[in-house]
XYZ file of C-alpha atoms in Angstrom:
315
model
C 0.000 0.000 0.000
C 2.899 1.923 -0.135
C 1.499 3.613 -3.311
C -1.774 4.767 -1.502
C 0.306 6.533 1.242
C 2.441 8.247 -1.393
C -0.152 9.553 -3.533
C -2.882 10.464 -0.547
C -0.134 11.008 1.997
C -2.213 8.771 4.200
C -0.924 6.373 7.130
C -1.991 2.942 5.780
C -2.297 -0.539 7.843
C -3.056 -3.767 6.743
C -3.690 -7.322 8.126
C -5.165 -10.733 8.124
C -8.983 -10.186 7.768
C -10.182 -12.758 10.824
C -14.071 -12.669 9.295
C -13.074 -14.821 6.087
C -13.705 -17.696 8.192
C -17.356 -16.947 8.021
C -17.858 -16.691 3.981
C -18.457 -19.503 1.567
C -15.251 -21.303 0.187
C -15.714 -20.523 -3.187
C -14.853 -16.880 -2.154
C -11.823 -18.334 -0.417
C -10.461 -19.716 -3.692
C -11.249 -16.609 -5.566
C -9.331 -13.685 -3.827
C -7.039 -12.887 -1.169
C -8.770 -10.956 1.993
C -6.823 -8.211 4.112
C -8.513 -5.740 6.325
C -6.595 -2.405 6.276
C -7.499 1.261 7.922
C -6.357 3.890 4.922
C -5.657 7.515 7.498
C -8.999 6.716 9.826
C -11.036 4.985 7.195
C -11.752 1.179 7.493
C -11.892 -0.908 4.039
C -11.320 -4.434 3.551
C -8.869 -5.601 0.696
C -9.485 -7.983 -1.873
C -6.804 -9.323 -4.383
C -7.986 -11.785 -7.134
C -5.737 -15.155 -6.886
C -6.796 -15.527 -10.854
C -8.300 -13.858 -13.412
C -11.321 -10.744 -12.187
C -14.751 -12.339 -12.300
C -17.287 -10.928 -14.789
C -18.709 -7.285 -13.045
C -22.408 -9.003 -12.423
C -20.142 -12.061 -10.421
C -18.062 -9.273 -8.756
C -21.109 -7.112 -7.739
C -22.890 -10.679 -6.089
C -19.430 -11.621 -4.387
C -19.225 -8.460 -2.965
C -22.896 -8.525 -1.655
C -22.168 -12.018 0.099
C -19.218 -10.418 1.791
C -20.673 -7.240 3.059
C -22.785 -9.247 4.966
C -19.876 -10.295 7.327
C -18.485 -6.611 6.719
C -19.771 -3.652 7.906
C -17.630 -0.850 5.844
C -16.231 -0.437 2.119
C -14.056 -2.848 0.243
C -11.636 -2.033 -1.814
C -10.053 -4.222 -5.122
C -6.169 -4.698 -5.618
C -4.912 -6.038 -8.824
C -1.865 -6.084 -10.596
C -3.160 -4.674 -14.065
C -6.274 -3.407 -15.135
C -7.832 -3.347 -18.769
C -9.303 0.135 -19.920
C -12.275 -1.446 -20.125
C -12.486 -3.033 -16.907
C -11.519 -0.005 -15.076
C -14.282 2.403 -17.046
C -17.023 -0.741 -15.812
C -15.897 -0.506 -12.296
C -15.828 2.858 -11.947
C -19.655 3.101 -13.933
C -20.138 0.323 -10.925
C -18.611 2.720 -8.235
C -16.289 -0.300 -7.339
C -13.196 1.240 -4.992
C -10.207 -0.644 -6.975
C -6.747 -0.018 -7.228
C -3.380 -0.719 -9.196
C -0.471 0.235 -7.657
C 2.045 2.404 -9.470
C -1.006 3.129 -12.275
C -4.486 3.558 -11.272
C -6.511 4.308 -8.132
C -10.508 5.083 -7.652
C -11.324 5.142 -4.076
C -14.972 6.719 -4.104
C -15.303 6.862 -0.578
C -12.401 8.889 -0.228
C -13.051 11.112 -2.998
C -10.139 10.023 -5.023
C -9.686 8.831 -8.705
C -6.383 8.934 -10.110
C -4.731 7.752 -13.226
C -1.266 7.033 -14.330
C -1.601 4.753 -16.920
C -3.433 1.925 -18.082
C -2.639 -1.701 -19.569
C -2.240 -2.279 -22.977
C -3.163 -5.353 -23.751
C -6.469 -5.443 -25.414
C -7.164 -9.506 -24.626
C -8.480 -8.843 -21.522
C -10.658 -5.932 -22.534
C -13.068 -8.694 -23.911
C -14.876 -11.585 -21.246
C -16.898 -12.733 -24.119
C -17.094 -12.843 -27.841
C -20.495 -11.567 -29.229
C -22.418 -13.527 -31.350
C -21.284 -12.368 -34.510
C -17.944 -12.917 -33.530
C -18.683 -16.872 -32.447
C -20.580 -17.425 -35.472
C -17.420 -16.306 -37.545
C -15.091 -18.033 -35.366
C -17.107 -21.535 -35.836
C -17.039 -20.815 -39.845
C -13.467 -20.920 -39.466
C -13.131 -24.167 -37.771
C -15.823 -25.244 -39.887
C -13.444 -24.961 -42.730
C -10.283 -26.276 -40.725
C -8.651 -23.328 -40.225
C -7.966 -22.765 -43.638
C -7.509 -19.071 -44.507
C -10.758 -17.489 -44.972
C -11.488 -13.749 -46.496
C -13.729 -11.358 -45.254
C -15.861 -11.707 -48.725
C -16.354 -14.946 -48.298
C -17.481 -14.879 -44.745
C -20.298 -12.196 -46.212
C -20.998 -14.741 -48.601
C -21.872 -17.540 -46.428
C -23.447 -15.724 -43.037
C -24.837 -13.120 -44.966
C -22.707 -10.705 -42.991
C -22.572 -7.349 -44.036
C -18.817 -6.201 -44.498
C -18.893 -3.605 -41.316
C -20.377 -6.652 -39.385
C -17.169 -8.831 -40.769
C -14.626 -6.694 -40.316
C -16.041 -5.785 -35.879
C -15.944 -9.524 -35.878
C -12.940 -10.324 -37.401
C -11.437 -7.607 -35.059
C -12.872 -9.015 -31.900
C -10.793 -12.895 -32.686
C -8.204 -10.750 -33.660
C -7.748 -8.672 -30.268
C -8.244 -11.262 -28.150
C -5.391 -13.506 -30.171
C -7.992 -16.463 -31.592
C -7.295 -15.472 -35.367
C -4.230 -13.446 -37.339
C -4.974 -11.614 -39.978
C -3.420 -10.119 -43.130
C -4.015 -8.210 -46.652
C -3.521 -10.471 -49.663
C -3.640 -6.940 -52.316
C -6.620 -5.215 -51.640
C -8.723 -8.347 -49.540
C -8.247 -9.159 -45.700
C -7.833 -12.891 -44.798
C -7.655 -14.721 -41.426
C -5.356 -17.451 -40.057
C -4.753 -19.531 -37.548
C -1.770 -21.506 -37.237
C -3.774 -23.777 -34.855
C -5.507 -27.092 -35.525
C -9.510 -26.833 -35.298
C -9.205 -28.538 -32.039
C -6.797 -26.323 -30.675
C -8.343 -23.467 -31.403
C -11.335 -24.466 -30.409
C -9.833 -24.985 -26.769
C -8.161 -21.966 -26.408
C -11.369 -20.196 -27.495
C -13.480 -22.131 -24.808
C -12.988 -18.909 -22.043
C -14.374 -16.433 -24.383
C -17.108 -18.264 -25.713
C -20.861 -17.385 -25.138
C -23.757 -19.082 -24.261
C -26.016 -18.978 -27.213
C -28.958 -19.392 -25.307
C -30.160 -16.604 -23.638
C -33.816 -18.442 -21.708
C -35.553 -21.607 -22.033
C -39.716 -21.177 -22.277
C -42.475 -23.872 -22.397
C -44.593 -23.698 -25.461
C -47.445 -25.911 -26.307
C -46.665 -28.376 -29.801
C -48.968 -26.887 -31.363
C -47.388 -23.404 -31.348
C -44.152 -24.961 -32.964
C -43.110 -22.692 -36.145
C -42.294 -24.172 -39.476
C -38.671 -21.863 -38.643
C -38.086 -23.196 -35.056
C -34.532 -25.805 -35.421
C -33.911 -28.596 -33.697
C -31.747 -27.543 -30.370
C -30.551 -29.404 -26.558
C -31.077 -32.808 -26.085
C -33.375 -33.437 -29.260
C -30.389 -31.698 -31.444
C -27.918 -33.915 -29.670
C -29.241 -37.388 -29.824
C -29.852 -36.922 -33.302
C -26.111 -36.556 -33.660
C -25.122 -38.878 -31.188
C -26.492 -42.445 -29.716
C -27.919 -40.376 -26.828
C -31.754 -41.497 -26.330
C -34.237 -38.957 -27.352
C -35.523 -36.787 -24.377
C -38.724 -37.366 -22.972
C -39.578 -33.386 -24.160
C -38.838 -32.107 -27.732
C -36.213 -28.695 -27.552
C -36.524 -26.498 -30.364
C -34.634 -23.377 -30.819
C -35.342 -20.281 -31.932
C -34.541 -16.348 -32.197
C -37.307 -14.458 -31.582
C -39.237 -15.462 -28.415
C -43.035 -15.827 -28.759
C -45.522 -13.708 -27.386
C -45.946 -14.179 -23.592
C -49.428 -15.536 -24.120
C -47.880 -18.391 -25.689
C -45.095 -19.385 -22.796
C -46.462 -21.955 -19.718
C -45.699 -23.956 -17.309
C -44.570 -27.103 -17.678
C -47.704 -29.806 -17.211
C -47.805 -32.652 -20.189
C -44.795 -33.678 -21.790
C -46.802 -34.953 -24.439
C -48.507 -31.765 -25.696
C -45.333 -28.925 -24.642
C -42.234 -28.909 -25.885
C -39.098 -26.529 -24.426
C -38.099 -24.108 -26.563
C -34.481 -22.225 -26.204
C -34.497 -18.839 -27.418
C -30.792 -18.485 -28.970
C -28.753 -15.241 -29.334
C -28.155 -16.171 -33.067
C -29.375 -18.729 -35.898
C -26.744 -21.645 -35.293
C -28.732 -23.377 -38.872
C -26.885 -20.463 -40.431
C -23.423 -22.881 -39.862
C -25.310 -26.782 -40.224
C -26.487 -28.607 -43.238
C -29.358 -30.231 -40.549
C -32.345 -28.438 -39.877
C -30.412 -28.135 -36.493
C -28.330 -26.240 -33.884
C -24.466 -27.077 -35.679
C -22.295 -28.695 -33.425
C -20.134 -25.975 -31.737
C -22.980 -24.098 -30.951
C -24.945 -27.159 -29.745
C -21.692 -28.446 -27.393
C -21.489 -24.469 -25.881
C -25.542 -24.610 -25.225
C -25.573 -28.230 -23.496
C -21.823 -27.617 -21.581
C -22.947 -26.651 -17.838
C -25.545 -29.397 -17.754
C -24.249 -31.945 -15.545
C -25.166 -34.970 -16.794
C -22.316 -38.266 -17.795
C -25.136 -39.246 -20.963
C -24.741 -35.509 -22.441
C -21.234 -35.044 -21.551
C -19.953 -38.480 -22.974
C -22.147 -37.433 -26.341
C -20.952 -34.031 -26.397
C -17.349 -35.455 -26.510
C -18.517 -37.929 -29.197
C -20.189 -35.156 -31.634
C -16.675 -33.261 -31.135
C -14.677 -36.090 -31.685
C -16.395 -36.777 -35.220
C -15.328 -33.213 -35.947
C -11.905 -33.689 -35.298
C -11.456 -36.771 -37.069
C -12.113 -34.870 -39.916
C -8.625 -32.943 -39.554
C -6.930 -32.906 -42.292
């Protein structure tokens, strides 16, 4: 803290915070806890042990902890993305970086030296457009792929290319280059590879799942979940249909769940994964990213056997 008391002239003390005993463990694994007194004010200290949560995870962690702690907290990392610090600071989240940055609202200060470079971390997730792209490129095992072509088969208009291609670009997932007057990407990775390094970034495609009655089922709703998957895979068909869609009927339309017989589930998706399949189906990126956080052995050990099919394909 030596940074605090040379920039606010202010006597700072620090040590072991004795409530952390009292919070869940998850919070334990997730940042270091130090209680400190900056001149007369009290603040507790909190330095991530990995990479900083999402702001919506940061703004429920910090929630769970004030209820063992009655005064401000106060963030201490090592480096800060621009776009990080303009979020926490919208947020009014005290942080600090010593040597570069400091926003302590409840001390009336905000200082800046300097910020870090690196625009990788300025992004948590890719948007859709950018995941679409990105699984058109594995698609086509990471051969080099211009931005024409990509408008050709999404149906991408070229500003919506090139903020894609930009995105996989800043966060290191694709290269790119000029070949004369028309930009290509590359990827010295294998499909596989990339597709692994990419997993952090990658986005849900699903934003809500709704009950619909069958006979509400559009002629444009795709197969999606479970039904997508065991069509793929040797996974048993569920005892509900899942179709996917992206625009969300009318709420007169959603129930509750009563007859499996006569409702169906239906996932309303951020984008129109049949855009990258031949099937009238969720593709199989997109389908693997929907169905990853459900805990269940039969969808995991299908998941890894639609993947595997893909990669078998390597050339």
């Amino acid at each position: 803290m030596d940074y605090i008391e040379k920039t606010l002239g202010e006597h700072v003390t620090r040590q072991k915070w004795q409530g952390v005993t009292n919070i869940p463990y998850y919070l334990h694994y997730a940042y270091n806890f130090e209680q400190a007194t900056i001149g007369t004010q009290k603040c507790l200290i909190l330095s991530p042990k990995g990479e900083l949560d999402t702001i919506s995870a940061i703004k429920k962690n910090i929630r769970r902890i004030q209820k063992e702690w009655d005064y401000q907290i106060l963030f201490e990392m090592e480096k800060l993305s621009r776009q990080r610090k303009e979020t926490l600071i919208k947020e009014k989240i005290p942080f600090v970086v010593p040597g570069k940055q400091l926003y302590i609202p409840f001390m009336g200060v905000a200082l800046q030296e300097k910020c870090d470079a690196s625009k990788a971390t300025d992004v948590e997730k890719l948007s859709p457009s950018s995941q679409v792209l990105l699984f058109l490129f594995i698609y086509g095992n990471n051969e080099p792929l211009y931005h024409s072509e990509v408008q050709k088969r999404l149906g991408f208009k070229p500003m919506r290319v090139t903020r894609a291609a930009a995105q996989l670009v800043d966060v290191g997932l694709l290269k790119t280059y000029t070949d004369n007057i028309r930009k290509v990407l590359t990827s010295e990775l294998t499909p596989k590879e990339l597709f692994e390094k990419a997993k952090p970034y990658l986005l849900n495609p699903v934003r809500r799942k709704i009950y619909i009655d069958k006979s509400d089922v559009q002629t444009d709703y795709f197969l999606a979940g479970e039904s997508a998957l065991s069509i793929r895979t040797m996974l048993s068909y569920p005892q509900i249909d899942v179709y996917g869609t992206t625009k969300a009927p009318s709420t007169k339309k959603i129930k509750q769940l009563v007859d499996n017989e006569a409702q169906c589930t239906l996932e309303v998706w951020r984008y129109n994964p049949t855009i990258l399949s031949d099937e009238n189906g969720a593709d199989v990126l997109s389908l693997a990213i929907s169905l990853g956080k459900i805990q269940d052995e039969r969808v995991e050990m299908s998941i890894e056997e639609m993947l595997n099919n893909i990669w078998r394909d390597e050339k």
